Coordinates of C-alpha atoms and ligand atoms in Angstrom, one line a residue:
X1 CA 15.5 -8.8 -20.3
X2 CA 15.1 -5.7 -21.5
X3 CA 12.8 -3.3 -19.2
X4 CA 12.0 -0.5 -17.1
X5 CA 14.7 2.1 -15.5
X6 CA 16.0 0.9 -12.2
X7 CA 17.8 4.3 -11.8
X8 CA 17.2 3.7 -8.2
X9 CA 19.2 0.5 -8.4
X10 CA 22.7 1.7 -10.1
X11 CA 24.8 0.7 -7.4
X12 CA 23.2 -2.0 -6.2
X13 CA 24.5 -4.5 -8.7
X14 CA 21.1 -4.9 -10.9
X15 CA 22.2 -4.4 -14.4
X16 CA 20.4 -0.6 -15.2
X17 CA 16.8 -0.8 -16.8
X18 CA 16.0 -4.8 -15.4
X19 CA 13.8 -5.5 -12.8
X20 CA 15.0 -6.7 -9.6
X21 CA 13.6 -9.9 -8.9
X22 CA 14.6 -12.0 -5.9
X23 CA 13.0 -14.9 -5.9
X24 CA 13.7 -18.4 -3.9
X25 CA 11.6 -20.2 -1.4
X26 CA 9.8 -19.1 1.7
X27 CA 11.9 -21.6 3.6
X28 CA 15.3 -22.6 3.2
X29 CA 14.7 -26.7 4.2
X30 CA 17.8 -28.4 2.9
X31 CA 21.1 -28.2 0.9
X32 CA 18.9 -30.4 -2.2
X33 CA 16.0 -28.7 -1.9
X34 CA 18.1 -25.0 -2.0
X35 CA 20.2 -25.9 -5.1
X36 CA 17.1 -27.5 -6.7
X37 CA 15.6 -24.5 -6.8
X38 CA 18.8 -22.2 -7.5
X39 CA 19.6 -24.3 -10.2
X40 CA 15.9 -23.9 -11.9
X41 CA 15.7 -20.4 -10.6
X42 CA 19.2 -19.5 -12.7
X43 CA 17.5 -19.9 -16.0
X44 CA 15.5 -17.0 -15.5
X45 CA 17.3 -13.2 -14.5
X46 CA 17.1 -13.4 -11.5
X47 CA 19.0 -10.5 -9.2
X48 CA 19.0 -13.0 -5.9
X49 CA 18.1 -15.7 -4.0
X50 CA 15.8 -15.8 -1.3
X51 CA 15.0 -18.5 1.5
X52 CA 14.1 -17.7 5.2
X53 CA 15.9 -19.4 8.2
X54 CA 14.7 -17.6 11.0
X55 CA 10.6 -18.2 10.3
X56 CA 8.8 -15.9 12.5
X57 CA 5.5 -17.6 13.4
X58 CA 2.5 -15.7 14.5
X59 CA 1.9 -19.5 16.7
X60 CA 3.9 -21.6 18.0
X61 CA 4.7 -25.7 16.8
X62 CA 4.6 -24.4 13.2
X63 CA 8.0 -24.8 10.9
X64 CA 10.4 -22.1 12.5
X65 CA 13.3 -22.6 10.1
X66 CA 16.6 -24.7 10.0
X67 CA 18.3 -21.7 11.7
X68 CA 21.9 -20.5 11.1
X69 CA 22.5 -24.1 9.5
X70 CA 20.6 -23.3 6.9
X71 CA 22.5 -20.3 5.8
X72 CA 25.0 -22.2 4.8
X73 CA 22.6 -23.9 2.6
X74 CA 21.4 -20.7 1.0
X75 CA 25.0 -18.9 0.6
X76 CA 26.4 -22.4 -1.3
X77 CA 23.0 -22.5 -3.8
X78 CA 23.2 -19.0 -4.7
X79 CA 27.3 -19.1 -5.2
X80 CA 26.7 -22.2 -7.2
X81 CA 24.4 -20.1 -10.0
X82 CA 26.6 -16.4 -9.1
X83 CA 23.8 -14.3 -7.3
X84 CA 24.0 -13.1 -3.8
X85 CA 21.9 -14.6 -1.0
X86 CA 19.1 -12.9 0.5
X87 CA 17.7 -13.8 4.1
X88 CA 15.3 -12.4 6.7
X89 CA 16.6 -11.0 10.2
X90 CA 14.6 -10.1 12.8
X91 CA 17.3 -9.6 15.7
X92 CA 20.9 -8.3 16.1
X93 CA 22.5 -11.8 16.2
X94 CA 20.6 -12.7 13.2
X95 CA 22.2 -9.6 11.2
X96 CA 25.2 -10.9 13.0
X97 CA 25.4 -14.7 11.6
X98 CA 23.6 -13.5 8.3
X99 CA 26.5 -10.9 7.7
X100 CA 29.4 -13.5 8.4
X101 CA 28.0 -16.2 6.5
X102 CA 28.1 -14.2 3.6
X103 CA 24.6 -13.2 2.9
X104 CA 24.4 -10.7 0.4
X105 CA 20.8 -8.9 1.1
X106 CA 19.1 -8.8 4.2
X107 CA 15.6 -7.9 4.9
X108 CA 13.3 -7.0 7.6
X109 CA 9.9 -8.9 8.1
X110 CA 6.8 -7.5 8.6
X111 CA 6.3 -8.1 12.3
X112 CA 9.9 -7.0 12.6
X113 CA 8.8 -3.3 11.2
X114 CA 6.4 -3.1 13.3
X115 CA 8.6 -3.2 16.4
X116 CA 10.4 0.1 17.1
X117 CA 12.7 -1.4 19.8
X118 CA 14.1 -4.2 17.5
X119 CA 14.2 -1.9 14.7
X120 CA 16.2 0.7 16.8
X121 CA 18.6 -2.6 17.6
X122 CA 19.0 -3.9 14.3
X123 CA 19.7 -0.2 12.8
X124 CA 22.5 -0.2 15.2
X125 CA 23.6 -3.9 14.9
X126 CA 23.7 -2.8 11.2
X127 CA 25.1 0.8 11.2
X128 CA 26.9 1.6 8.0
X129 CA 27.3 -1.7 6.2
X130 CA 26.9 -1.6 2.5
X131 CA 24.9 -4.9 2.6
X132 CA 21.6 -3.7 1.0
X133 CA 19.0 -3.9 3.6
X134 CA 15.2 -4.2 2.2
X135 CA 12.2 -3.6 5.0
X136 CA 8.8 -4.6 4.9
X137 CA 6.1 -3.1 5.6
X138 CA 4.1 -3.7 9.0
X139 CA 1.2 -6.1 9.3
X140 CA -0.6 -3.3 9.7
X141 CA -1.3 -0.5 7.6
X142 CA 0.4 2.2 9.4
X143 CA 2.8 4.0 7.3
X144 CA 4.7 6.0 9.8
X145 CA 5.7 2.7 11.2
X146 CA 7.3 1.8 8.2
X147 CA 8.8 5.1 7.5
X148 CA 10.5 4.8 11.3
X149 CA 11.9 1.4 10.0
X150 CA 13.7 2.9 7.3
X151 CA 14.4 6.1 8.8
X152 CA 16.0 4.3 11.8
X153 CA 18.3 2.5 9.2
X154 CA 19.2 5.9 7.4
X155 CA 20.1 7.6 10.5
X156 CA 22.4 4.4 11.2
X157 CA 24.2 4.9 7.5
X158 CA 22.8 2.0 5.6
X159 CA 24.0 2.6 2.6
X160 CA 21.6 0.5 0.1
X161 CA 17.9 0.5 1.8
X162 CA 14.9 -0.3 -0.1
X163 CA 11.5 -1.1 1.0
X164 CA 9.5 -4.2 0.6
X165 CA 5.5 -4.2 -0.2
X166 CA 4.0 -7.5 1.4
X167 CA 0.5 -6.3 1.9
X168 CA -1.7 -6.0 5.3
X169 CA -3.5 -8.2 7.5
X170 CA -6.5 -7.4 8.8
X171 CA -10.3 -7.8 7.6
X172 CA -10.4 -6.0 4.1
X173 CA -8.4 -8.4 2.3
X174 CA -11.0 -9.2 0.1
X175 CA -9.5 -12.2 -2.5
X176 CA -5.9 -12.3 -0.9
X177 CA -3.8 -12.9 2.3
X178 CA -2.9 -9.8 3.0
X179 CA -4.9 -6.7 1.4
X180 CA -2.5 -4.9 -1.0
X181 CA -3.5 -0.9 -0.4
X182 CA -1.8 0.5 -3.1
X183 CA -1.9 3.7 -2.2
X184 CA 0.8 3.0 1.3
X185 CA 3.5 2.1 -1.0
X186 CA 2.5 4.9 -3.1
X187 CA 2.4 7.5 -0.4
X188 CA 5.7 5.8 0.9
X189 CA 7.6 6.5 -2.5
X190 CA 6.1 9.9 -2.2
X191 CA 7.9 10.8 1.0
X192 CA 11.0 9.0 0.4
X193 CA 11.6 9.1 -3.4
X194 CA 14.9 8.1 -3.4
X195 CA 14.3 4.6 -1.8
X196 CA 14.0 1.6 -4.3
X197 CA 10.7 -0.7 -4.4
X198 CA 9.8 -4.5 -4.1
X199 CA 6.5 -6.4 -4.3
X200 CA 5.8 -9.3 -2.8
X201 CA 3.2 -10.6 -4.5
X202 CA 3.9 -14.0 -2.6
X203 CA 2.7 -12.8 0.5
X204 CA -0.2 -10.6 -0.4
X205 CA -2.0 -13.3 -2.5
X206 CA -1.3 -15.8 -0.2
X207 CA -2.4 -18.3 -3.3
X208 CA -0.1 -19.2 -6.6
X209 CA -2.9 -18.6 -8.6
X210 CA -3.0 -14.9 -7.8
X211 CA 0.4 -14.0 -7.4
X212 CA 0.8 -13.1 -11.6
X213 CA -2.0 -11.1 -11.0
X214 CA -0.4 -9.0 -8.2
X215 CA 2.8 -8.4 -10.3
X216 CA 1.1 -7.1 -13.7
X217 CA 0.1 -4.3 -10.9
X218 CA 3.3 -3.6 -9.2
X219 CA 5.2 -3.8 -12.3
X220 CA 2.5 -0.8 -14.1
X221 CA 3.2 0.9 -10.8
X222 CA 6.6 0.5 -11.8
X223 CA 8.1 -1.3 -8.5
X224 CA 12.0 -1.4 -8.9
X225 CA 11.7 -5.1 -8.3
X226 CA 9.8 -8.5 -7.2
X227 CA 10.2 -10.5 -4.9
X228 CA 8.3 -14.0 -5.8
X229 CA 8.4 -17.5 -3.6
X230 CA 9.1 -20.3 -6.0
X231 CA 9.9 -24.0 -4.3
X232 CA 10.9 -26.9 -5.8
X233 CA 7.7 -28.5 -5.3
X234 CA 5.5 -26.8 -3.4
X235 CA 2.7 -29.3 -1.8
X236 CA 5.5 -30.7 0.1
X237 CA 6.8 -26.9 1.4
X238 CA 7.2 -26.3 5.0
X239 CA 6.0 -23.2 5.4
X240 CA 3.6 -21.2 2.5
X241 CA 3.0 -24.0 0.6
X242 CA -0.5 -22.8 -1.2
X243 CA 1.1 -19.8 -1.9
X244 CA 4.6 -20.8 -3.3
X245 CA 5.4 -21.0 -7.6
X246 CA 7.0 -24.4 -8.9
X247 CA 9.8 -23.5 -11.1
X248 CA 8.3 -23.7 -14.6
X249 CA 5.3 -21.5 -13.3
X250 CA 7.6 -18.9 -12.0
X251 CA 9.6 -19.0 -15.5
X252 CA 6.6 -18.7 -17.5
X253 CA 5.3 -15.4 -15.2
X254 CA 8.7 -13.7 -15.5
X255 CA 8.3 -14.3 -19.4
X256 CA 5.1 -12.8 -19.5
X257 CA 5.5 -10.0 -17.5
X258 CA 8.5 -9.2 -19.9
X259 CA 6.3 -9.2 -22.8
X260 CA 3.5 -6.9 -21.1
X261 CA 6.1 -4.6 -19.2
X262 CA 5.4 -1.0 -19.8
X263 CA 9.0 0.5 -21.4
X264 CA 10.0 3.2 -19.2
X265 CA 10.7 5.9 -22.0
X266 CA 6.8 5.0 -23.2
X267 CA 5.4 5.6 -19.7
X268 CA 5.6 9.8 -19.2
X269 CA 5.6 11.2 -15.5
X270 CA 1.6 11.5 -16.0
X271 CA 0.4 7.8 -17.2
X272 CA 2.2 6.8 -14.4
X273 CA 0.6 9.2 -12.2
X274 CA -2.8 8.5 -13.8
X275 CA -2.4 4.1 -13.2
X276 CA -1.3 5.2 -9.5
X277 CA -4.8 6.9 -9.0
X278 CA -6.9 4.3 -11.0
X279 CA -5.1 1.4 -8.8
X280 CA -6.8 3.9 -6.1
X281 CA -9.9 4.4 -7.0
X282 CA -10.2 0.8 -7.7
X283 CA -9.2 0.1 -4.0
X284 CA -11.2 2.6 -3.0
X285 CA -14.6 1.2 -4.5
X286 CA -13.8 -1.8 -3.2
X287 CA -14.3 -0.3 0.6
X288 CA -17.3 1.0 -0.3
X289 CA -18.8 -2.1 -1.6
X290 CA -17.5 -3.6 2.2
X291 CA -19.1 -0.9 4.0
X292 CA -22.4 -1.0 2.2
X293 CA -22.6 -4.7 2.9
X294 CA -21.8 -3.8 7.0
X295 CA -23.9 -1.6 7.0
X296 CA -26.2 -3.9 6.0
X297 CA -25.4 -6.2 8.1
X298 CA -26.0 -3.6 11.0
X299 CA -29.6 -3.0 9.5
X300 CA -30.5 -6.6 10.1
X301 CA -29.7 -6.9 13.0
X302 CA -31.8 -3.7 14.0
X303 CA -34.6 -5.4 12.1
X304 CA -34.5 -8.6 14.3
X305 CA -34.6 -6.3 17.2
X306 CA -37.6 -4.3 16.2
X307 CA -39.3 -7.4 15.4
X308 CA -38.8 -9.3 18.8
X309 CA -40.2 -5.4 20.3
X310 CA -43.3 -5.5 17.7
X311 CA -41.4 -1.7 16.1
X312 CA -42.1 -0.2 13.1
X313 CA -39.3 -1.0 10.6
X314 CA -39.2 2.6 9.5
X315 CA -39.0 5.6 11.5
X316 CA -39.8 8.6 9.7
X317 CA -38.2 11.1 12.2
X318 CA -35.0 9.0 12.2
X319 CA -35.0 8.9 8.7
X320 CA -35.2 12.5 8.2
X321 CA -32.2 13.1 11.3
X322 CA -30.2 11.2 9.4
X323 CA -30.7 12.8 6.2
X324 CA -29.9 15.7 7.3
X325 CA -26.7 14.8 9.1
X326 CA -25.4 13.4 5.9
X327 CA -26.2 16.5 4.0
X328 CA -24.3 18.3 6.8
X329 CA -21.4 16.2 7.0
X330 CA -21.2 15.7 3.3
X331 CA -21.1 19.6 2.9
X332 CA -18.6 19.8 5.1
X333 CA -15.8 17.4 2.6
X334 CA -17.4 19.1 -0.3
X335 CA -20.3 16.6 -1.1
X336 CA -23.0 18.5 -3.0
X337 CA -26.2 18.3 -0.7
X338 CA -28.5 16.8 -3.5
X339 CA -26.0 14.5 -4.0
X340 CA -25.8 12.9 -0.8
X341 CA -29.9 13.1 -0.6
X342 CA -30.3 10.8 -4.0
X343 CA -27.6 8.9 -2.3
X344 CA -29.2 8.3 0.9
X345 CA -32.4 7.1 -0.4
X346 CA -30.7 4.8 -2.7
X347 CA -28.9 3.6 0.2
X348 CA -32.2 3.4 2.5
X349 CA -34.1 1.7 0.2
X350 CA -31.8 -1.3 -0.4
X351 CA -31.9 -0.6 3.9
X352 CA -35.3 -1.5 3.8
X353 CA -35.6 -4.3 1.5
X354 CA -32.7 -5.9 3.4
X355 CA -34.5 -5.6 6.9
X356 CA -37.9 -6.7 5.6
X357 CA -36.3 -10.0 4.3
X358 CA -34.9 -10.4 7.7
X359 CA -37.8 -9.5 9.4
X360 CA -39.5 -12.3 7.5
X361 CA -37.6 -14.6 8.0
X362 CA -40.0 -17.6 9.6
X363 CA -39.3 -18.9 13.0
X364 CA -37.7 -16.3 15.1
X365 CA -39.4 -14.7 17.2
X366 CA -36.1 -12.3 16.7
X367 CA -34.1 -12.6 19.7
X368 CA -30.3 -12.1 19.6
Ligands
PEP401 C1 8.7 -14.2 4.2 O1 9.2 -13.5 3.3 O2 8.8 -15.4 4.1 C2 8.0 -13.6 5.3 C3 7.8 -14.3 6.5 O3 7.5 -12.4 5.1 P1 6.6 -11.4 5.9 O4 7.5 -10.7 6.9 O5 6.2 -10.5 4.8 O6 5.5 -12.1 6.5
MN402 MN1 6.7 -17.0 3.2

């Protein structure tokens, strides 16, 4: 593997310049199933290996992990192909039974982050160990959350802490499981530089067919490292099953991404800069597009009302308020007033020729 600079990574025991991938599956389900997958995974460069044994479900009488047994499971596969183990902890007794049964990188789940009393216990439970201790961020897109996470570990002298990008739930995730926002992780590396970066495209694709397409991204946006879920056979997986790689698929996308990975010396200070802001602007046009279709959503139902009431659809006084509130408010953030004008009628038109289709719609008499 030859690849981008991991300066970030020197002392973390990735060689310099490879990619940090830590890859394994979601669950850790037995010892065959765990050193299947090691031994397949140990074909490709991989930095560790990952399972889960404390599965934090959102409800209950889903697949909550083998527990502490498994760790035993995970430690023995990844000793059997030399790579340290890497597990999820959510509490202080889990950092606790991770740490003595030799588990070589911790992290933090996402609804762990977003809980500043457990995080302010597991910063102490894990002051000053040289374990390297990756968090992720919060379900939610709140970025000081996830800068308190790793703020609370710094204060507690973690030595290796780097930050995990699983994406965020919520109603804008468009093609994925969890919507990606780019520009959080961004803004995170911003404010702390010095903090090395995963993606998880796993967990914000939520589907093996997307996950390649999540890591050509992070890897332009040159994320220190990956972490991928790849099980042994994944219809039969416990937990994440539609979203989990079989072995030759995760071989073949760490190939490829090889191939297409932009050489760090090629990529100057302001491409980089430049693929940050596109990734932006992409996301960005994406809202848009949500918010034009809730707003016409909104119109509709207006439409039904005024129909039931036997109201114009168009009201010419409103039209004109409105106008003129968007030319104020867009004057205010620097929008040119003509600008926002063309833009409003464009916007009012398609307005109208959504409510009129409503509005003749046959049947209702256009009750709620
Ligand atoms: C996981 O990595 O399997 C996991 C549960 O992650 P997250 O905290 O991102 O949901
Ligand atoms: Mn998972």
């Amino acid at each position: 593997m030859s690849g981008i600079a991991t300066g970030q990574l020197d002392r973390w025991g990735v060689p310099i310049g490879r990619l940090a991938i830590i890859a394994g599956p979601c669950s850790a389900e037995s010892p065959v199933q765990m050193q299947q997958v090691a031994q397949a995974l140990a074909r490709a460069d991989i930095w560790a290996l990952r399972a889960g044994v404390w599965k934090p479900r959102s409800r209950p009488g889903a697949f909550e992990g083998a527990g502490a047994e498994g760790l035993r499971w995970l430690v023995d596969a990844a000793r059997a192909i030399g790579r340290p183990a890497a597990t999820e902890v959510a509490t202080p007794a889990h950092a606790e039974a991770a740490l003595q049964a030799g588990i070589g990188v911790l992290w933090i789940g996402a609804r762990t982050t977003a809980n500043p009393f457990m995080m302010a216990e597991l910063a102490h439970a894990l002051r000053g160990v040289e374990t390297p201790v990756l968090v992720k961020n919060p379900v939610s897109p709140d970025l000081p959350l996830w800068l308190g996470a790793l703020e609370r570990l710094q204060a507690a002298g973690v030595q290796r802490l780097g930050a995990v990008h699983r994406g965020f739930s919520g109603e804008h995730a468009g093609p994925y499981r969890n919507a990606p926002l780019w520009r959080i992780p961004i803004e995170l590396r911003r404010r702390m530089p010095t903090i090395p970066m995963w993606c998880d495209p796993s967990h914000i694709a939520g589907d093996a067919a997307r996950v390649e397409e999540i890591c050509r991204i992070a890897v332009e946006l040159l994320f220190e490292g990956l972490m991928i879920e790849v099980h042994p056979n994944p219809p039969s997986a416990l937990s994440d099953a539609n979203q989990q790689l079989a072995p030759a698929q995760f071989l073949a996308l760490v190939a490829d991404l090889e191939k297409r990975r932009p050489r760090a010396e090629a990529s100057s200070e302001c491409e980089r800069r430049l693929s940050e802001l596109r990734h932006d602007l992409e996301d960005t046009d994406r809202q848009l597009v949500r918010i034009l279709a809730a707003r016409m959503q909104l119109a509709r139902c207006i439409a039904r009302i005024q129909k039931s009431h036997g109201w114009a659809m168009f009201q010419p006084d409103r039209w004109q308020a409105t106008l003129e509130r968007l030319q104020a408010e867009g004057t205010a953030v620097g929008l040119d007033p003509d600008f926002m004008a063309d833009l409003y009628r464009l916007v009012h038109e398609e307005t109208l020729r959504q409510k009129s289709e409503e509005a003749a719609r046959d049947g209702e008499g256009g009750e709620e």
